[in-house]
Amino acid sequence: MATIKVPEISSMATIKVPEISSMATIKVPATVPSPAEDCDQLRKAFQGWGTNERLIISILAHRTAAQRRAIRATYAETYGEELLKSLEDEISGDFERAVLLWTLDPADRDAQLANEALRGWNPSNRVLIEIACTRNSGELFDVRRAYHLRYKRSLEEDVAKHTTGDFRKLLVPLVSSYRYEGIVVSGKLVKSEAKMLHEKITEKAYNHEELIRIFTTRSKAQLIATINHYKNEYGKPINKDLKSDPKNEFLAALRAIIRCTFCPERYLEKVIRLAIKGLGTDENSLTRIITTRAEVDLKAIETAYYKRNSVSLKQAIKGDTSGDYKAMLTALLGHDDA
Amino acid sequence: MATIKVPEISSMATIKVPEISSMATIKVPATVPSPAEDCDQLRKAFQGWGTNERLIISILAHRTAAQRRAIRATYAETYGEELLKSLEDEISGDFERAVLLWTLDPADRDAQLANEALRGWNPSNRVLIEIACTRNSGELFDVRRAYHLRYKRSLEEDVAKHTTGDFRKLLVPLVSSYRYEGIVVSGKLVKSEAKMLHEKITEKAYNHEELIRIFTTRSKAQLIATINHYKNEYGKPINKDLKSDPKNEFLAALRAIIRCTFCPERYLEKVIRLAIKGLGTDENSLTRIITTRAEVDLKAIETAYYKRNSVSLKQAIKGDTSGDYKAMLTALLGHDDA
């Protein structure tokens, strides 16, 4: 019979606690107070006449996801109330949203963001793509697990419920897939699938089953190799060819998948740029990117932002926001001089 | 702003070690030798002139998945060789396949079975459905994770590669879904989706997007409520209506999904029955069911088997198999008198 090989399955027995990324912007003090001490300070911030918002920021914006989780657990145990509930009672507006989103576990935060995006879904909403394609496979699965806990149904069920037509054909597999994370790339597939993509795009068969399959199931390394080959072989970047009709939201969704896969920090830079640009700020998008990336790759996004706009992200945010909200975002950027 | 609720996300931090099910047939001694002692005995079984197959059975067939994992780890550490490799060198045939499959971790075993099914896939192959629908959502995800480790690509990529047409439309989402596991059922959906299923089935639109979505994404509790309502409302069990053409393999696949969801032990009983029936035995199927269910629900399958065949599963297997293979299977059934 065929050989049965034993892979290192023992890695399934543990969940890695993510260490802080070198691309993270948050600053964690060298000596972190115990969760009990942090809770005590937070409680003080809530008490008395008025809330001490800056004290809240000085604690929560300087703790990792694991530390915030410990604070939430200790707080609930000590005061018999959820920390998020207390925060909700004490603060408001954009500042509240930023603090609450930040305080959540990343997977649970993404589950909430995905659900919000779905409840108000329209074809120009690309939050689901952002979540599905800028998180790694394990993180996306954690989001699906958190979604079960929070909403008592699956993410893919809700995607199918709230989306229609080609978007549904694209987004259901996109959130369901568990892409291989390794760097092994099949050169044969690169060629055959670049050819297939080129054919379908030339025929304007953008919703073709094969195109959707390639976009939604291939590993990031494989997909990147395929779109590189596409450019070499057919002379134009795939995203140029996917821009035949700039008003077509489905094409925009396909381009977003490619951009999130190929260069997430540049994609996310653009989301921030558009959120800040012009009159009025899209606080929802700004808050989402800062809170979801501050512990991941916000430094790289800052670099991309400076390159593209010749102004630092910190300056741009300071110019466009105010008060405690401004202080919270700049703290997450690693600055405390708001 | 909308309330942000905190579900009990802390459960994400631990992976439950599955306890032995009350429906398991394997017998584990009250006092289990240490992994080192077991390895020592296994090594003895391999040494000298000929192999002591019964000693191998007396150890491995009486250990849980966690215990077998510890034995594998200790063996590799002590002898610098994988236990599975040693077993492969020492034993052969159906006995070898049964011992190797049994010794593997359940998720890794399923990954291997899924891959075998895919490499030789044809429309009558229902192993993928068996794996996708009789395991729970967490177990199915573990299979996908094990598949990455073992094959360096995703299960859904391989399903898309090896299947075609309607089967591909059905099987890719089937293995990709992460069904909600709770018992919360939406009565409104039960009605609307039973109606939708009835419409599509009446129109013979068996490959309709909505039918596939319902079959592949709904929680088991929701799907069972829907097919119960279908029967009440439309007078016939859905599987009767899905039998309009008994030779249509796609309809058979849909029925298998319903049966695996509704009553897995009766579905699996039938797989065993067909494997044993007639001249010659389908050892592959028999081995698969016994090794994958001995620690899960083989007692319930035995009960279903006796009800349906008026002969005990143990007697049937003894009559149809021989030698060490027979001894291994009956040991997994909890008997040592083969």
XYZ file of C-alpha atoms in Angstrom:
676
model
C 0.000 0.000 0.000
C 0.971 3.622 -0.334
C 3.271 4.994 2.295
C 1.534 6.767 5.129
C 3.705 9.646 6.202
C 3.424 11.355 9.543
C 3.595 15.122 9.319
C 4.296 17.158 12.392
C 0.769 17.145 13.590
C 1.825 17.956 17.126
C 1.679 21.632 16.173
C -2.092 21.228 16.257
C -2.029 20.872 20.010
C -1.046 24.439 20.738
C -2.224 27.850 19.684
C 0.599 30.285 19.299
C 0.262 33.484 21.256
C 1.209 36.024 18.600
C 4.215 38.061 19.596
C 4.196 41.725 18.854
C 5.096 42.326 15.217
C 8.118 44.438 14.299
C 5.732 46.401 12.081
C 3.424 47.200 15.012
C 3.177 50.839 16.082
C 1.854 50.441 19.619
C 4.296 51.019 22.430
C 4.134 48.707 25.411
C 6.019 49.796 28.548
C 9.071 47.745 29.476
C 7.411 46.899 32.772
C 3.713 46.295 32.352
C 1.488 46.695 35.424
C -0.451 43.599 36.464
C -3.969 43.246 35.046
C -5.284 43.977 38.561
C -3.349 47.248 38.709
C -4.573 48.212 35.230
C -8.150 47.445 36.215
C -7.781 49.500 39.347
C -6.581 52.480 37.287
C -9.355 52.016 34.733
C -11.914 51.930 37.513
C -10.482 55.192 38.821
C -10.767 56.691 35.346
C -14.480 55.864 35.349
C -15.224 57.205 38.824
C -15.973 60.646 40.125
C -17.194 63.633 38.217
C -16.412 63.081 34.535
C -14.304 60.397 32.995
C -10.538 60.497 32.739
C -10.255 59.648 29.040
C -6.509 60.171 28.902
C -5.983 57.665 31.673
C -8.003 55.120 29.698
C -5.842 55.758 26.647
C -2.617 55.631 28.635
C -3.489 52.110 29.709
C -5.407 50.369 26.923
C -3.570 51.848 23.934
C -0.328 50.467 25.364
C -1.254 46.856 25.885
C -1.073 43.892 23.495
C -4.103 41.782 22.598
C -3.126 39.159 25.179
C -2.692 41.833 27.851
C -6.038 43.426 27.020
C -7.658 40.011 27.224
C -6.196 39.525 30.698
C -7.433 42.977 31.720
C -10.943 42.183 30.466
C -10.988 38.899 32.375
C -9.680 40.451 35.603
C -12.077 43.386 35.306
C -15.117 41.130 34.885
C -14.018 39.000 37.817
C -13.242 41.935 40.110
C -16.172 44.223 39.376
C -18.808 41.802 38.096
C -19.218 43.826 34.937
C -17.713 43.636 31.469
C -15.013 46.215 30.851
C -16.538 46.944 27.452
C -19.864 47.704 29.128
C -18.222 50.131 31.542
C -16.370 51.816 28.687
C -19.590 52.111 26.733
C -21.243 53.854 29.680
C -18.394 56.281 30.159
C -17.318 57.398 26.716
C -18.980 58.154 23.426
C -18.704 58.922 19.734
C -15.719 58.093 17.578
C -13.546 57.842 20.654
C -15.832 55.184 22.094
C -15.815 53.184 18.877
C -12.029 53.318 18.659
C -11.545 52.240 22.282
C -14.133 49.454 22.110
C -12.840 48.033 18.837
C -9.277 48.225 20.054
C -10.093 46.541 23.359
C -11.696 43.524 21.683
C -9.789 40.393 20.731
C -8.648 40.716 17.098
C -10.729 37.781 15.858
C -13.808 38.966 17.705
C -13.267 42.499 16.444
C -13.091 41.228 12.875
C -16.247 39.170 13.407
C -18.010 42.334 14.532
C -16.645 44.380 11.619
C -17.666 41.671 9.148
C -21.151 41.574 10.609
C -21.513 45.366 10.443
C -20.342 45.293 6.843
C -22.881 42.605 6.022
C -25.833 44.277 7.706
C -25.282 47.379 5.641
C -23.824 45.592 2.664
C -23.731 47.162 -0.763
C -21.515 46.316 -3.746
C -19.015 49.061 -2.925
C -18.395 47.700 0.570
C -14.990 46.042 0.650
C -14.553 45.369 4.350
C -15.175 41.646 3.897
C -12.456 41.451 1.265
C -10.120 43.389 3.533
C -10.748 40.924 6.372
C -10.630 37.801 4.218
C -7.470 38.750 2.320
C -5.242 40.722 4.698
C -5.526 38.248 7.573
C -3.687 34.941 7.343
C -5.560 31.641 7.046
C -5.458 30.837 10.741
C -6.620 34.343 11.647
C -9.499 34.168 9.177
C -10.543 30.873 10.686
C -10.434 32.456 14.156
C -12.774 35.149 12.844
C -15.195 32.468 11.670
C -15.030 30.804 15.078
C -15.597 34.131 16.840
C -18.505 34.761 14.470
C -20.182 31.539 15.651
C -19.801 32.565 19.283
C -21.071 36.070 18.728
C -23.890 35.582 16.213
C -24.910 31.916 16.588
C -24.539 31.269 12.894
C -21.686 31.039 10.437
C -20.037 33.918 8.625
C -20.613 32.198 5.283
C -24.341 31.856 6.018
C -24.553 35.591 6.639
C -22.513 36.413 3.556
C -24.907 34.294 1.489
C -27.861 36.028 3.149
C -26.755 39.612 2.613
C -25.083 39.455 -0.783
C -26.445 38.574 -4.209
C -25.436 37.535 -7.692
C -21.785 37.566 -8.654
C -20.782 39.069 -5.334
C -22.259 36.150 -3.510
C -20.481 33.733 -5.850
C -17.232 35.477 -4.993
C -17.597 36.341 -1.318
C -18.970 33.067 0.078
C -15.922 31.033 -1.041
C -13.633 33.949 -0.193
C -14.576 33.887 3.505
C -14.814 30.063 3.570
C -11.431 29.247 2.199
C -8.483 28.170 4.288
C -5.630 28.999 1.978
C -2.407 27.069 2.237
C 0.105 29.350 3.949
C 3.356 27.815 2.760
C 5.655 29.159 0.099
C 5.575 26.076 -2.119
C 4.420 27.256 -5.552
C 3.529 25.074 -8.518
C 5.136 26.510 -11.640
C 2.863 24.455 -13.842
C -0.219 25.910 -12.206
C 1.216 29.426 -12.417
C 1.324 29.117 -16.192
C -1.976 27.354 -16.743
C -3.875 29.617 -14.364
C -2.340 32.870 -15.656
C -3.471 31.713 -19.094
C -6.914 30.853 -17.825
C -7.259 34.214 -16.063
C -6.150 36.017 -19.206
C -8.671 34.140 -21.312
C -11.559 34.814 -18.968
C -10.650 38.475 -18.542
C -10.298 38.895 -22.318
C -13.744 37.358 -22.734
C -14.999 39.680 -19.959
C -16.144 36.513 -18.157
C -15.203 38.058 -14.814
C -17.635 35.927 -12.858
C -16.358 32.681 -14.365
C -16.186 29.747 -11.977
C -12.476 29.191 -12.680
C -11.517 32.806 -12.089
C -13.409 32.829 -8.790
C -11.844 29.511 -7.794
C -8.324 30.795 -8.444
C -8.955 34.065 -6.600
C -10.574 32.397 -3.598
C -8.641 29.164 -3.014
C -5.026 29.607 -4.111
C -2.359 30.318 -1.524
C -1.096 33.876 -1.463
C 2.323 32.773 -2.741
C 0.704 30.893 -5.619
C -1.610 33.775 -6.506
C 1.226 36.297 -6.435
C 3.359 34.078 -8.689
C 0.419 33.738 -11.060
C -0.228 37.468 -11.341
C 3.483 38.144 -11.806
C 3.550 35.635 -14.631
C 0.390 37.219 -16.050
C 2.172 40.540 -16.304
C 5.301 39.007 -17.858
C 3.367 36.938 -20.339
C 0.591 39.302 -21.348
C 2.320 42.649 -20.953
C -0.058 44.329 -18.516
C -0.710 43.966 -14.799
C -3.858 41.941 -14.203
C -5.392 44.855 -12.310
C -5.055 47.064 -15.395
C -7.007 44.464 -17.357
C -9.552 44.326 -14.549
C -10.193 48.050 -14.961
C -11.968 47.940 -18.307
C -15.012 49.491 -16.681
C -14.000 51.703 -13.753
C -17.590 51.928 -12.507
C -18.069 48.164 -12.270
C -18.039 47.328 -8.547
C -17.445 43.635 -9.148
C -14.236 44.426 -11.016
C -13.274 46.728 -8.154
C -13.820 43.833 -5.748
C -11.554 41.572 -7.829
C -8.868 44.257 -7.902
C -9.174 44.654 -4.133
C -8.531 40.929 -3.661
C -5.391 41.183 -5.765
C -4.185 44.299 -3.970
C -4.892 42.914 -0.480
C -2.957 39.780 -1.412
C -0.111 41.418 -3.267
C 0.560 44.415 -1.092
C -1.773 44.775 1.898
C -0.003 47.830 3.320
C -0.512 49.788 0.111
C -4.126 48.700 -0.075
C -4.720 49.763 3.520
C -2.839 53.027 2.952
C -5.343 53.828 0.251
C -8.285 53.077 2.537
C -6.854 55.544 5.071
C -6.063 58.098 2.355
C -9.627 58.025 1.054
C -10.976 58.183 4.611
C -8.997 61.352 5.331
C -9.270 62.999 1.917
C -11.550 65.906 1.140
C -14.106 67.517 3.383
C -15.156 65.428 6.333
C -13.498 62.263 7.505
C -14.710 58.664 7.167
C -14.071 57.904 10.831
C -15.420 54.369 10.560
C -12.798 53.338 8.024
C -10.015 55.259 9.726
C -10.804 53.690 13.092
C -11.054 50.243 11.527
C -7.649 50.357 9.873
C -5.847 51.888 12.852
C -7.356 49.502 15.418
C -6.962 46.375 13.296
C -3.408 47.088 12.125
C -1.721 48.891 15.061
C -0.497 45.578 16.391
C 0.233 44.076 12.967
C 1.751 46.237 10.223
C 0.781 49.871 10.789
C 4.435 50.907 10.526
C 4.532 49.592 6.963
C 1.249 51.373 6.240
C 2.753 54.584 7.664
C 5.734 54.215 5.332
C 3.444 53.637 2.356
C 1.372 56.627 3.434
C 4.340 58.947 3.622
C 5.609 57.774 0.239
C 2.265 58.398 -1.396
C 1.221 61.626 0.335
C 4.500 63.306 1.370
C 3.012 63.898 4.784
C 3.239 61.598 7.767
C 0.193 59.577 8.732
C 0.460 61.012 12.235
C 0.292 64.589 10.909
C -2.566 63.722 8.590
C -4.579 62.142 11.385
C -3.849 65.007 13.754
C -5.052 67.451 11.135
C -8.269 65.569 10.539
C -9.369 64.495 14.011
C -9.693 66.079 17.404
C -9.974 65.544 21.145
C -9.856 62.135 22.739
C -10.402 60.396 19.418
C -7.270 62.062 18.054
C -5.386 61.160 21.229
C -6.459 57.516 20.970
C -5.443 57.134 17.331
C -2.083 58.846 17.795
C -1.430 56.689 20.873
C -2.067 53.600 18.740
C 0.405 55.071 16.266
C 2.950 55.037 19.095
C 2.848 58.739 20.006
C 1.591 60.294 23.184
C 1.850 63.952 22.347
C -1.622 64.398 20.935
C -23.447 53.399 18.486
C -24.475 49.758 18.461
C -23.651 47.790 21.554
C -20.487 45.749 21.323
C -21.022 42.543 23.237
C -18.226 40.346 24.473
C -18.833 36.665 23.898
C -16.828 34.123 25.805
C -13.904 34.218 23.483
C -11.606 32.754 26.092
C -12.647 29.297 24.900
C -10.522 30.004 21.826
C -7.368 29.754 23.873
C -7.595 26.032 24.527
C -8.158 22.979 22.418
C -10.233 20.383 24.163
C -8.677 16.954 24.336
C -11.615 14.796 23.324
C -12.584 12.356 26.018
C -13.529 8.863 25.030
C -17.106 8.793 23.789
C -19.707 6.605 25.492
C -20.445 5.253 22.005
C -16.824 4.186 21.491
C -16.135 0.462 21.243
C -12.430 0.373 22.049
C -11.444 -0.902 25.458
C -8.668 0.907 27.268
C -7.173 -0.851 30.321
C -7.865 0.745 33.698
C -4.136 1.170 34.161
C -2.431 2.146 30.945
C 1.310 1.436 30.638
C 3.524 4.467 30.061
C 4.268 5.383 26.429
C 7.840 4.187 27.046
C 6.619 0.780 28.197
C 4.276 0.525 25.203
C 7.113 1.438 22.846
C 9.339 -1.145 24.456
C 6.693 -3.819 23.888
C 6.092 -2.684 20.309
C 9.814 -2.844 19.649
C 9.821 -6.402 21.001
C 6.936 -7.249 18.686
C 9.031 -6.105 15.723
C 12.207 -7.937 16.695
C 13.424 -11.455 16.181
C 12.207 -13.969 13.657
C 8.752 -12.882 12.486
C 6.571 -10.182 13.898
C 4.305 -10.570 16.896
C 1.136 -9.150 15.324
C -1.044 -9.987 18.296
C 1.218 -8.031 20.617
C 0.891 -5.023 18.317
C -2.894 -5.335 18.425
C -2.957 -5.835 22.182
C -1.266 -2.472 22.595
C -2.393 -0.121 19.837
C -6.015 -1.249 19.561
C -6.447 -0.411 23.227
C -5.181 3.138 23.321
C -7.006 6.420 22.719
C -5.921 8.912 20.064
C -4.047 10.964 22.664
C -2.306 7.861 23.986
C -1.332 6.729 20.494
C 0.042 10.194 19.804
C 2.196 9.959 22.927
C 3.376 6.512 21.846
C 4.316 7.802 18.391
C 6.245 10.715 19.885
C 8.080 8.534 22.415
C 8.863 5.925 19.776
C 10.371 8.479 17.384
C 12.416 9.985 20.194
C 13.647 6.648 21.539
C 14.396 4.784 18.330
C 14.987 7.614 15.851
C 12.372 6.184 13.542
C 8.683 6.836 13.020
C 6.462 4.152 14.523
C 4.380 4.140 11.343
C 7.505 3.417 9.324
C 8.410 0.471 11.562
C 4.859 -0.852 11.335
C 4.947 -0.527 7.575
C 8.139 -2.591 7.438
C 6.792 -5.312 9.676
C 3.237 -5.922 8.588
C 1.319 -5.958 5.343
C -1.972 -6.128 3.515
C -5.313 -5.223 5.024
C -3.910 -5.686 8.507
C -1.219 -3.108 7.782
C -3.731 -0.622 6.439
C -5.990 -1.051 9.470
C -3.131 -0.643 11.961
C -1.604 2.352 10.175
C -4.904 4.171 9.766
C -5.839 3.468 13.353
C -2.489 4.646 14.691
C -2.748 8.031 12.960
C -4.273 11.101 14.562
C -7.963 11.294 13.568
C -7.592 14.579 11.650
C -4.490 13.379 9.848
C -6.170 10.064 9.061
C -9.126 11.888 7.550
C -6.785 14.098 5.528
C -5.188 10.971 4.117
C -8.542 9.322 3.404
C -9.794 12.481 1.700
C -6.679 12.642 -0.440
C -6.979 8.972 -1.433
C -10.616 9.552 -2.330
C -9.684 12.552 -4.444
C -6.840 10.896 -6.305
C -9.138 8.127 -7.428
C -12.251 10.235 -7.472
C -15.306 9.276 -9.447
C -18.922 10.393 -9.036
C -19.828 7.337 -6.963
C -17.130 8.035 -4.386
C -18.771 9.345 -1.236
C -15.842 9.348 1.185
C -15.544 13.140 1.043
C -19.197 13.528 1.962
C -18.741 11.048 4.787
C -15.810 13.044 6.152
C -17.395 16.468 5.633
C -20.771 15.559 7.139
C -20.168 13.033 9.921
C -17.390 15.012 11.592
C -18.278 18.147 13.540
C -17.203 21.591 12.348
C -14.089 21.758 14.504
C -13.032 18.268 13.443
C -13.519 19.113 9.772
C -11.389 22.195 10.219
C -8.690 20.061 11.872
C -8.766 17.834 8.790
C -8.187 20.884 6.583
C -5.290 21.937 8.779
C -3.794 18.433 8.689
C -4.260 18.453 4.905
C -2.080 21.581 4.648
C 0.654 19.942 6.691
C 0.566 16.703 4.779
C 0.025 17.850 1.188
C 1.225 21.495 1.125
C -2.018 22.705 -0.390
C -5.588 23.074 0.742
C -8.259 20.398 0.711
C -10.581 22.699 -1.245
C -7.911 23.232 -3.923
C -7.619 19.473 -4.380
C -11.371 18.997 -4.427
C -11.607 21.636 -7.178
C -8.790 19.903 -9.051
C -10.166 16.385 -8.982
C -13.888 16.948 -9.342
C -15.938 18.489 -12.122
C -19.298 20.001 -12.945
C -22.084 19.802 -10.402
C -19.988 17.692 -8.062
C -17.399 20.399 -7.877
C -20.100 22.994 -7.219
C -21.304 20.850 -4.329
C -18.114 19.433 -2.863
C -15.894 22.539 -2.739
C -18.293 24.446 -0.446
C -19.094 21.238 1.434
C -15.492 20.771 2.599
C -14.948 24.546 3.049
C -17.860 25.269 5.308
C -17.617 25.728 9.032
C -21.178 25.044 10.072
C -22.522 26.591 13.216
C -22.663 23.837 15.834
C -25.279 25.239 18.177
C -28.870 24.158 18.477
C -30.402 27.568 17.753
C -32.749 27.072 14.811
C -34.539 29.790 12.864
C -38.159 28.758 12.330
C -38.584 31.334 9.605
C -35.665 29.907 7.641
C -36.940 26.373 8.168
C -40.127 27.279 6.326
C -38.637 29.398 3.569
C -35.833 26.955 2.864
C -38.033 23.842 2.943
C -40.194 25.640 0.381
C -37.194 26.589 -1.701
C -35.840 23.014 -1.604
C -39.230 21.667 -2.613
C -39.442 24.083 -5.534
C -35.988 23.302 -6.819
C -36.466 19.556 -6.437
C -39.842 19.728 -8.180
C -38.176 21.605 -11.044
C -35.394 18.985 -11.009
C -32.958 21.888 -10.510
C -30.848 19.733 -8.217
C -27.696 21.727 -8.881
C -29.343 25.066 -8.078
C -27.190 27.526 -6.195
C -29.737 27.864 -3.375
C -30.086 24.140 -2.851
C -26.320 23.745 -2.711
C -26.019 26.702 -0.330
C -28.597 25.223 2.055
C -27.011 21.762 1.960
C -23.472 23.042 2.455
C -23.733 25.951 4.905
C -26.646 25.361 7.279
C -25.991 24.018 10.757
C -26.956 20.391 11.259
C -29.757 21.393 13.631
C -31.124 23.860 11.068
C -30.868 21.382 8.205
C -32.581 18.638 10.191
C -35.419 21.005 11.156
C -35.772 21.989 7.505
C -35.998 18.430 6.212
C -38.456 17.513 8.970
C -40.616 20.441 7.946
C -40.247 19.391 4.311
C -41.716 16.016 5.123
C -44.571 17.492 7.161
C -45.410 20.093 4.582
C -44.951 18.182 1.354
C -45.859 14.673 2.468
C -42.687 12.858 1.465
C -39.202 12.656 2.950
C -36.816 14.819 0.957
C -34.669 11.788 0.193
C -37.638 10.105 -1.487
C -37.979 13.149 -3.740
C -34.247 13.059 -4.377
C -34.574 9.517 -5.734
C -36.394 10.332 -8.954
C -33.520 8.804 -10.891
C -31.823 6.046 -8.873
C -28.863 5.965 -11.266
C -28.066 9.659 -10.920
C -24.909 9.865 -8.816
C -25.391 13.550 -8.023
C -28.763 12.779 -6.454
C -27.104 9.965 -4.520
C -24.542 12.468 -3.243
C -27.291 14.826 -2.074
C -29.049 11.961 -0.314
C -25.779 10.975 1.348
C -25.396 14.505 2.738
C -28.887 14.319 4.220
C -28.319 10.843 5.656
C -24.894 11.694 7.129
C -26.427 14.757 8.763
C -29.673 13.196 9.902
C -28.497 9.820 11.101
C -24.773 9.186 10.664
C -24.795 5.798 12.386
C -27.392 4.443 9.961
C -25.484 5.877 7.016
C -22.262 4.290 8.234
C -24.040 1.022 8.969
C -25.017 0.901 5.326
C -21.445 1.517 4.197
C -20.341 -1.449 6.299
C -23.265 -3.571 5.124
C -22.418 -2.969 1.474
C -18.719 -3.586 2.183
C -19.479 -7.000 3.691
C -22.335 -8.030 1.388
C -22.002 -10.557 -1.390
C -18.909 -12.294 -2.649
C -15.675 -10.616 -1.628
C -15.310 -7.840 0.892
C -14.616 -4.144 0.314
C -11.834 -4.068 2.899
C -11.003 -0.431 2.232
C -14.450 0.772 3.257
C -14.711 -1.655 6.155
C -11.327 -0.593 7.524
C -12.175 3.069 7.062
C -15.420 2.918 9.013
C -14.053 0.766 11.839
C -10.871 2.813 12.321
C -12.566 6.207 12.048
C -15.532 5.382 14.290
C -14.148 2.967 16.947
C -13.406 5.900 19.205
C -16.531 7.863 18.274
C -19.849 6.066 17.736
C -19.153 2.494 16.629
C -21.460 1.194 19.373
C -24.367 3.071 17.790
C -23.350 1.738 14.374
C -23.281 -1.792 15.848
C -26.800 -1.316 17.178
C -27.987 -0.049 13.801
C -26.242 -2.981 12.125
C -27.913 -5.562 14.321
C -31.324 -3.976 13.816
C -30.938 -4.001 10.068
C -29.214 -7.366 9.582
C -30.278 -9.494 12.577
C -26.668 -10.512 13.023
C -24.087 -8.727 15.150
C -21.457 -6.644 13.442
C -18.805 -8.635 15.240
C -20.147 -11.932 13.826
C -20.456 -10.442 10.363
C -16.890 -9.167 10.403
C -15.568 -12.442 11.789
C -17.313 -14.307 9.000
C -15.911 -12.066 6.308
C -12.310 -11.488 7.392
C -9.451 -13.580 8.647
C -6.125 -13.649 10.452
C -4.559 -10.580 11.962
C -6.876 -8.274 10.054
C -9.858 -9.964 11.684
C -8.148 -9.776 15.067
C -7.452 -6.065 14.645
C -11.006 -5.171 13.647
C -12.588 -7.218 16.409
C -10.180 -5.698 18.934
C -11.331 -2.239 17.806
C -14.878 -3.491 18.319
C -13.873 -4.187 21.922
C -13.416 -7.942 21.683
C -10.208 -9.892 22.019
C -11.365 -13.363 21.187
C -10.708 -13.256 17.454
